[in-house]
Short mmCIF file of C-alpha atoms and ligand atoms in Angstrom, two decimals:
data_model
loop_
_atom_site.label_atom_id
_atom_site.label_comp_id
_atom_site.label_asym_id
_atom_site.label_seq_id
_atom_site.Cartn_x
_atom_site.Cartn_y
_atom_site.Cartn_z
CA MET A 1 22.00 -19.18 -8.87
CA ILE A 2 20.17 -20.01 -5.29
CA GLN A 3 18.45 -23.57 -5.17
CA THR A 4 14.92 -23.58 -5.03
CA PRO A 5 12.02 -23.72 -3.36
CA TYR A 6 13.18 -20.25 -1.51
CA TYR A 7 10.83 -17.32 -0.62
CA LEU A 8 12.75 -14.21 -1.65
CA ILE A 9 12.23 -10.91 0.19
CA ASP A 10 12.56 -7.42 -1.67
CA LYS A 11 13.58 -4.40 0.32
CA SER A 12 12.82 -2.14 -2.06
CA LYS A 13 9.02 -3.84 -2.30
CA LEU A 14 9.00 -3.43 1.36
CA LEU A 15 9.85 -0.24 1.94
CA LEU A 16 6.95 1.17 -0.61
CA ASN A 17 4.67 -0.15 2.51
CA MET A 18 7.50 1.17 5.10
CA GLU A 19 7.13 4.31 3.99
CA LYS A 20 3.40 4.92 3.72
CA ILE A 21 3.60 3.55 7.59
CA ALA A 22 5.87 6.30 8.75
CA ARG A 23 4.26 9.01 6.42
CA LEU A 24 0.41 7.77 8.44
CA ARG A 25 2.57 8.17 11.69
CA GLU A 26 3.56 11.47 11.36
CA LEU A 27 0.36 12.70 9.60
CA SER A 28 -1.83 11.36 12.12
CA GLY A 29 0.39 10.61 15.07
CA ALA A 30 -0.59 7.00 15.41
CA LYS A 31 2.10 4.35 16.48
CA ALA A 32 2.13 1.73 14.12
CA LEU A 33 3.31 -1.86 15.78
CA LEU A 34 4.21 -5.06 13.21
CA ALA A 35 1.83 -7.64 14.13
CA LEU A 36 4.14 -10.79 14.17
CA LYS A 37 1.83 -13.68 14.17
CA CYS A 38 1.45 -12.56 10.11
CA PHE A 39 4.81 -12.10 9.36
CA ALA A 40 8.24 -12.77 12.17
CA THR A 41 11.24 -13.04 9.48
CA TRP A 42 13.36 -11.30 11.52
CA GLY A 43 16.50 -10.90 8.84
CA VAL A 44 14.31 -8.21 7.82
CA PHE A 45 13.60 -6.48 11.34
CA ASP A 46 17.15 -4.37 11.42
CA PHE A 47 15.53 -2.22 7.64
CA MET A 48 11.92 -2.20 9.12
CA ARG A 49 12.51 -0.88 12.17
CA ASP A 50 13.60 2.89 11.10
CA TYR A 51 9.76 3.23 9.91
CA MET A 52 8.12 1.34 12.80
CA ASP A 53 7.39 1.79 16.45
CA GLY A 54 7.97 -2.19 17.77
CA THR A 55 6.09 -5.48 17.59
CA THR A 56 2.72 -7.03 18.88
CA SER A 57 2.65 -10.20 19.74
CA SER A 58 0.12 -13.63 19.93
CA SER A 59 2.33 -16.10 22.47
CA LEU A 60 5.20 -15.83 24.64
CA ASN A 61 7.58 -16.67 21.63
CA GLU A 62 6.53 -13.58 19.54
CA VAL A 63 6.76 -11.39 22.42
CA ARG A 64 10.05 -12.23 23.32
CA LEU A 65 10.90 -12.41 19.54
CA GLY A 66 9.55 -8.95 19.04
CA HIS A 67 11.62 -8.04 22.46
CA GLU A 68 14.44 -9.09 21.31
CA ARG A 69 14.94 -8.95 17.48
CA PHE A 70 13.05 -6.15 16.88
CA GLY A 71 13.41 -3.95 20.11
CA LYS A 72 11.43 -0.62 20.56
CA GLU A 73 7.93 -0.78 21.80
CA THR A 74 6.71 -4.49 22.66
CA HIS A 75 3.00 -5.29 23.32
CA ALA A 76 2.40 -8.89 24.76
CA TYR A 77 -1.25 -10.16 23.75
CA SER A 78 -2.99 -13.63 23.80
CA VAL A 79 -6.29 -14.97 23.30
CA ALA A 80 -4.65 -16.95 26.75
CA TYR A 81 -1.87 -17.17 28.88
CA ALA A 82 -1.24 -20.37 30.56
CA ASP A 83 0.15 -19.52 34.98
CA TYR A 84 3.88 -20.97 34.00
CA GLU A 85 4.74 -18.42 30.68
CA ILE A 86 2.92 -15.18 32.48
CA ASP A 87 6.38 -13.82 34.15
CA GLU A 88 8.22 -14.51 30.91
CA VAL A 89 5.36 -12.70 28.69
CA VAL A 90 5.98 -10.20 31.33
CA SER A 91 9.84 -9.48 31.64
CA HIS A 92 9.73 -9.48 27.95
CA ALA A 93 6.58 -6.61 27.13
CA ASP A 94 6.26 -2.96 27.78
CA LYS A 95 2.29 -3.37 27.81
CA ILE A 96 0.21 -6.38 28.06
CA ILE A 97 -3.27 -6.39 26.62
CA PHE A 98 -5.25 -9.51 28.33
CA ASN A 99 -8.02 -11.21 25.96
CA SER A 100 -10.66 -11.18 29.08
CA ILE A 101 -11.32 -9.73 32.73
CA GLY A 102 -10.73 -13.01 33.77
CA GLN A 103 -7.57 -13.75 32.78
CA LEU A 104 -6.46 -9.79 33.43
CA GLN A 105 -8.00 -10.57 37.25
CA ARG A 106 -5.77 -14.37 37.41
CA PHE A 107 -2.37 -12.59 36.79
CA ASP A 108 -2.88 -9.09 38.80
CA ARG A 109 -0.57 -9.86 40.89
CA GLN A 110 2.43 -10.99 37.62
CA SER A 111 0.92 -8.12 36.03
CA SER A 112 1.21 -4.91 37.89
CA GLY A 113 4.85 -3.56 36.91
CA ILE A 114 3.88 -3.07 33.93
CA VAL A 115 0.80 -1.01 31.29
CA ARG A 116 -2.33 -3.15 31.22
CA GLY A 117 -5.20 -3.14 28.97
CA LEU A 118 -8.10 -5.47 27.77
CA ARG A 119 -9.22 -6.53 24.50
CA LEU A 120 -12.67 -5.13 23.74
CA ASN A 121 -14.95 -6.37 21.14
CA PRO A 122 -17.37 -4.06 19.22
CA GLY A 123 -19.34 -7.00 17.54
CA VAL A 124 -18.80 -5.55 13.99
CA SER A 125 -15.85 -6.60 11.71
CA SER A 126 -15.28 -6.15 8.03
CA SER A 127 -14.55 -9.98 7.61
CA SER A 128 -17.30 -12.00 5.43
CA PHE A 129 -15.28 -15.19 5.76
CA ASP A 130 -16.44 -16.67 9.57
CA LEU A 131 -12.97 -18.62 10.40
CA ALA A 132 -11.59 -15.20 10.58
CA ASP A 133 -14.29 -12.66 12.00
CA PRO A 134 -13.43 -11.78 15.66
CA ALA A 135 -17.10 -10.84 15.74
CA ARG A 136 -18.62 -14.35 14.73
CA PRO A 137 -21.45 -15.11 17.11
CA PHE A 138 -20.21 -16.37 20.57
CA SER A 139 -16.26 -15.00 19.83
CA ARG A 140 -14.22 -15.78 22.79
CA LEU A 141 -12.27 -12.74 21.18
CA GLY A 142 -12.16 -10.02 23.73
CA GLU A 143 -14.83 -8.08 26.57
CA TRP A 144 -17.99 -6.35 24.60
CA ASP A 145 -19.94 -5.89 27.56
CA VAL A 146 -19.15 -1.66 29.24
CA LYS A 147 -21.11 -2.88 32.45
CA LYS A 148 -18.75 -5.30 32.95
CA VAL A 149 -15.36 -3.54 32.05
CA GLU A 150 -16.24 -0.33 34.25
CA PRO A 151 -15.36 -1.74 37.72
CA VAL A 152 -12.20 -3.04 36.38
CA MET A 153 -10.84 0.37 34.93
CA ASP A 154 -8.39 1.49 37.64
CA MET A 155 -6.46 -2.11 36.85
CA ILE A 156 -6.00 -0.95 32.95
CA SER A 157 -5.07 2.26 31.05
CA GLY A 158 -6.66 1.16 27.62
CA PHE A 159 -7.95 -0.66 25.06
CA MET A 160 -7.07 -3.02 21.97
CA ILE A 161 -9.60 -3.65 19.65
CA HIS A 162 -8.91 -5.69 16.17
CA ASN A 163 -12.47 -5.58 14.22
CA ASN A 164 -10.89 -5.18 10.81
CA CYS A 165 -10.35 -7.95 8.07
CA GLU A 166 -8.39 -7.34 5.11
CA ASN A 167 -10.26 -3.99 4.90
CA GLY A 168 -9.44 -2.08 1.94
CA ASP A 169 -12.22 0.50 2.42
CA PHE A 170 -11.64 3.55 4.05
CA ASP A 171 -16.05 4.65 4.54
CA LEU A 172 -16.27 1.03 5.72
CA PHE A 173 -13.25 1.69 8.65
CA ASP A 174 -15.04 4.94 9.47
CA ARG A 175 -18.30 3.72 9.63
CA MET A 176 -17.07 0.56 12.02
CA LEU A 177 -14.45 3.03 14.11
CA GLY A 178 -17.85 5.21 14.28
CA ALA A 179 -19.72 2.25 15.71
CA ILE A 180 -17.10 1.34 18.69
CA GLU A 181 -17.30 5.10 19.47
CA GLU A 182 -20.92 4.63 20.00
CA LYS A 183 -20.54 1.70 21.53
CA PHE A 184 -17.60 1.98 23.77
CA ALA A 185 -17.25 6.16 24.29
CA PRO A 186 -17.90 5.76 28.03
CA LEU A 187 -15.01 3.51 28.30
CA LEU A 188 -12.55 5.44 25.58
CA ARG A 189 -12.97 8.48 27.72
CA ARG A 190 -11.24 6.84 30.25
CA ALA A 191 -8.40 5.80 28.37
CA GLU A 192 -4.80 6.73 27.75
CA TRP A 193 -4.51 4.74 24.85
CA VAL A 194 -6.19 2.66 22.17
CA SER A 195 -4.95 0.28 19.82
CA LEU A 196 -7.42 -0.14 16.59
CA GLY A 197 -5.72 -3.49 15.60
CA GLY A 198 -4.53 -4.87 12.51
CA GLY A 199 -6.62 -5.82 9.17
CA ILE A 200 -6.43 -2.29 7.61
CA HIS A 201 -5.11 -2.09 3.99
CA PHE A 202 -3.74 1.33 4.30
CA THR A 203 -0.76 0.48 2.36
CA GLY A 204 -2.29 0.08 -0.84
CA GLU A 205 -1.73 1.82 -3.91
CA SER A 206 -5.55 3.30 -4.06
CA TYR A 207 -5.85 3.89 -0.33
CA PRO A 208 -6.59 7.52 0.83
CA LEU A 209 -4.20 7.79 3.43
CA GLU A 210 -4.81 11.51 4.25
CA LYS A 211 -8.38 10.18 5.16
CA PHE A 212 -7.27 7.85 7.02
CA ALA A 213 -5.07 9.61 9.05
CA GLU A 214 -7.21 12.65 9.67
CA ARG A 215 -9.77 10.39 11.01
CA LEU A 216 -7.25 8.65 13.23
CA LYS A 217 -5.86 12.07 14.62
CA ARG A 218 -9.49 13.19 15.27
CA PHE A 219 -10.52 10.17 16.73
CA SER A 220 -7.83 10.13 19.57
CA GLY A 221 -7.90 14.05 20.38
CA GLU A 222 -11.75 13.02 20.68
CA TYR A 223 -10.33 11.03 23.62
CA ASP A 224 -7.45 12.09 24.20
CA VAL A 225 -5.47 8.60 23.38
CA GLN A 226 -2.49 7.55 22.09
CA VAL A 227 -3.66 5.58 19.18
CA TYR A 228 -1.43 2.38 17.82
CA LEU A 229 -2.08 0.21 15.02
CA GLU A 230 -1.49 -3.40 14.57
CA PRO A 231 -0.32 -3.83 10.80
CA GLY A 232 0.79 -7.08 9.79
CA GLU A 233 -0.25 -7.68 5.84
CA ALA A 234 -0.15 -3.85 5.04
CA SER A 235 3.32 -3.63 6.59
CA ILE A 236 4.57 -6.88 4.21
CA THR A 237 2.49 -7.25 1.29
CA LYS A 238 3.78 -7.52 -2.43
CA SER A 239 7.08 -7.70 -0.82
CA THR A 240 7.71 -11.43 -1.04
CA THR A 241 7.88 -14.37 -4.07
CA LEU A 242 8.05 -17.96 -3.37
CA GLU A 243 10.40 -18.88 -6.55
CA VAL A 244 10.26 -22.47 -7.65
CA THR A 245 11.46 -25.08 -10.13
CA VAL A 246 8.86 -27.01 -12.57
CA LEU A 247 9.95 -30.43 -11.93
CA ASP A 248 7.49 -32.25 -13.73
CA THR A 249 4.62 -31.50 -16.68
CA LEU A 250 1.83 -33.64 -17.64
CA TYR A 251 -1.46 -33.40 -19.54
CA ASN A 252 -4.59 -34.89 -18.08
CA GLY A 253 -7.38 -33.07 -19.91
CA LYS A 254 -5.40 -30.14 -18.92
CA ASN A 255 -1.76 -28.95 -18.77
CA LEU A 256 -0.29 -29.60 -15.48
CA ALA A 257 3.24 -28.35 -13.95
CA ILE A 258 4.68 -29.96 -11.07
CA VAL A 259 6.94 -28.01 -8.63
CA ASP A 260 9.49 -28.08 -6.31
CA SER A 261 7.25 -26.75 -3.88
CA SER A 262 3.63 -27.56 -2.09
CA ILE A 263 0.79 -25.09 -1.37
CA GLU A 264 0.01 -26.98 1.67
CA ALA A 265 3.48 -27.01 2.98
CA HIS A 266 4.44 -23.63 2.11
CA MET A 267 1.68 -21.06 1.21
CA LEU A 268 -1.37 -23.39 3.70
CA ASP A 269 -2.97 -19.53 4.41
CA LEU A 270 -4.14 -19.64 0.92
CA LEU A 271 -5.33 -22.93 1.11
CA ILE A 272 -7.69 -22.80 4.39
CA TYR A 273 -9.25 -19.97 2.08
CA ARG A 274 -9.60 -21.56 -0.82
CA GLU A 275 -7.80 -18.26 -2.58
CA SER A 276 -6.06 -19.19 -5.95
CA ALA A 277 -2.15 -17.82 -5.39
CA LYS A 278 -1.00 -14.86 -7.22
CA LEU A 279 1.25 -14.85 -10.47
CA ALA A 280 2.29 -11.71 -12.42
CA PRO A 281 1.56 -11.18 -15.83
CA ASN A 282 -0.35 -13.80 -15.71
CA LYS A 283 -1.58 -13.20 -19.46
CA GLY A 284 -0.86 -15.67 -22.47
CA PRO A 285 -2.45 -18.54 -24.59
CA HIS A 286 -1.05 -20.73 -22.68
CA ARG A 287 -3.16 -21.92 -19.35
CA TRP A 288 -1.14 -24.51 -17.35
CA MET A 289 -2.49 -25.53 -13.61
CA ILE A 290 0.71 -24.85 -11.28
CA CYS A 291 0.34 -27.64 -8.78
CA GLY A 292 2.67 -28.52 -5.21
CA LYS A 293 4.22 -32.05 -4.64
CA SER A 294 2.85 -33.22 -1.44
CA CYS A 295 0.51 -36.05 -1.90
CA LEU A 296 -2.62 -34.14 -1.50
CA ALA A 297 -4.66 -34.09 -3.96
CA GLY A 298 -5.29 -30.69 -3.82
CA ASP A 299 -2.00 -29.25 -3.75
CA ILE A 300 -2.67 -26.90 -6.22
CA PHE A 301 -1.21 -23.42 -6.23
CA GLY A 302 -3.91 -22.03 -9.61
CA GLU A 303 -4.58 -21.62 -12.84
CA PHE A 304 -2.28 -19.19 -14.78
CA ASP A 305 -1.81 -18.28 -18.44
CA PHE A 306 1.98 -18.24 -19.75
CA GLU A 307 3.19 -16.23 -22.66
CA ASN A 308 4.91 -19.68 -23.35
CA GLU A 309 4.28 -23.43 -22.99
CA ILE A 310 5.75 -24.98 -19.42
CA SER A 311 8.70 -26.72 -19.75
CA VAL A 312 10.34 -28.79 -17.04
CA GLY A 313 13.62 -27.08 -14.94
CA ASP A 314 10.91 -23.42 -15.79
CA ARG A 315 11.16 -20.79 -12.85
CA ILE A 316 8.30 -19.60 -11.62
CA SER A 317 7.50 -17.02 -9.24
CA ILE A 318 4.74 -17.14 -6.83
CA GLN A 319 3.18 -13.49 -5.57
CA ASP A 320 2.63 -12.08 -2.50
CA ALA A 321 4.36 -14.95 -0.18
CA ALA A 322 4.78 -12.81 3.06
CA GLY A 323 2.07 -12.68 4.73
CA TYR A 324 0.68 -15.54 7.06
CA THR A 325 2.96 -17.93 4.66
CA MET A 326 6.41 -18.25 6.43
CA VAL A 327 4.65 -18.02 9.73
CA LYS A 328 2.78 -20.93 8.77
CA LYS A 329 5.26 -23.01 6.70
CA ASN A 330 5.60 -26.94 7.91
CA TRP A 331 7.16 -30.03 7.33
CA PHE A 332 4.35 -31.89 5.53
CA ASN A 333 5.71 -34.92 3.60
CA GLY A 334 9.13 -33.90 4.27
CA VAL A 335 8.90 -31.12 1.40
CA LYS A 336 12.18 -29.67 1.05
CA MET A 337 11.67 -25.90 2.88
CA PRO A 338 12.11 -23.20 1.48
CA ALA A 339 15.61 -21.57 2.07
CA ILE A 340 14.75 -17.61 2.79
CA ALA A 341 16.59 -14.66 0.80
CA ILE A 342 16.82 -11.46 0.62
CA ARG A 343 17.01 -9.15 -2.59
CA GLU A 344 19.02 -5.78 -1.10
CA LEU A 345 18.36 -2.20 -2.04
CA ASP A 346 21.74 -1.99 -4.60
CA GLY A 347 19.48 -5.54 -6.22
CA SER A 348 22.15 -8.38 -4.87
CA ILE A 349 20.64 -11.28 -3.15
CA ARG A 350 21.87 -13.23 -0.26
CA THR A 351 20.34 -16.50 1.58
CA VAL A 352 19.73 -15.89 5.12
CA ARG A 353 18.24 -19.50 6.32
CA ASP A 354 18.90 -22.91 4.34
CA PHE A 355 16.90 -26.13 5.78
CA THR A 356 18.34 -29.05 5.75
CA TYR A 357 17.62 -32.33 6.91
CA ALA A 358 18.59 -32.08 10.59
CA ASP A 359 15.56 -29.17 10.97
CA TYR A 360 13.27 -31.60 9.86
CA GLU A 361 14.17 -34.55 11.66
CA GLN A 362 14.56 -31.76 15.17
CA SER A 363 10.87 -30.86 14.36
CA LEU A 364 9.96 -33.88 15.51
CA SER A 365 11.40 -37.17 18.13
C1 PLP B 401 -4.97 -8.38 17.38
C2 PLP B 401 -4.63 -8.11 16.10
N1 PLP B 401 -3.88 -7.54 15.54
C3 PLP B 401 -3.32 -7.63 14.66
C4 PLP B 401 -3.34 -8.15 13.35
C5 PLP B 401 -2.91 -8.14 12.29
O1 PLP B 401 -3.46 -7.92 11.20
P1 PLP B 401 -2.93 -7.82 9.22
O2 PLP B 401 -1.81 -8.77 9.34
O3 PLP B 401 -4.52 -8.42 8.61
O4 PLP B 401 -2.94 -6.38 9.26
C6 PLP B 401 -4.60 -9.31 14.17
C7 PLP B 401 -4.88 -10.86 12.70
O5 PLP B 401 -5.50 -11.46 13.04
C8 PLP B 401 -4.80 -9.57 14.37
O6 PLP B 401 -5.86 -10.59 15.62
#
């Protein structure tokens, strides 16, 4: 038995997403790049590589990881590059997408040898949470004024537009793409490629994949562009669990179980967006609050229903622990960092990374 806590990536579940991505690519002609900001656990890149076209990034570190560990096509994007990193970014990328005309012009010389693009902001998005809304008022994410972009068209050959956010509604995607076409048609007609970003939950169970593929193909034909998608969450959804053990139980008006992990340290995104963790099957007569072991009063994974009472030593699997989770883990309270394990297609499990005191010590000085 592997010592908890550990993240467990199940390749047979990952495969379900990969097969849908491969099918979408085939039906639509769109290319799919893994968004490393969401998931960068390179131990499964060998497996994912056969189903995707490459990676996209948000920093020098990510573009380098994508280039070295995933290979294939490597897109570089960042909200802003620094002078000291631009040459190295370019050395790892096939395409560089600038967030602003200012950055495009500033790094004209350094980037002239590779394909260049610009991020456009259509001013509409599917997000209802302003923290994650790229189209929020005064958003710094991309250019929106066609008149300002037209004069730099000779420097670029394509665009990236990311305005979907956890969007599982095809009709909403379709409407927003229509708004993009209306606003940016003169620019799209002069482009060779357009990346529509991530945030589209097309690997979800009831998502109309064929309709989505048809819409992408139509868009591609209308403007004569190669379409890219940048799926993060859609690539890895439901593939991974966080495996924990109960260390203590208390009753303080509610049944509380403290586990050997921490939502603040190991599933931070849930806290930021004030969401509960997910447990399956979450059915039964016994309701327990599952709590983390950091000192934070609100270090709580959520309240769940169990078949039996919880006792010290019980193992619990927290679902959907891949996206924006492993990339955000941190050493708060010095809580033991979860190891990373992979369940192979034959069912065997191997630990690919264990973290020690030395990793904690070396994360600071
Ligand atoms: C530019 C860009 N591309 C791709 C993604 C991936 O989004 P998701 O993980 O929701 O698919 C994001 C997420 O913020 C993004 O900002």
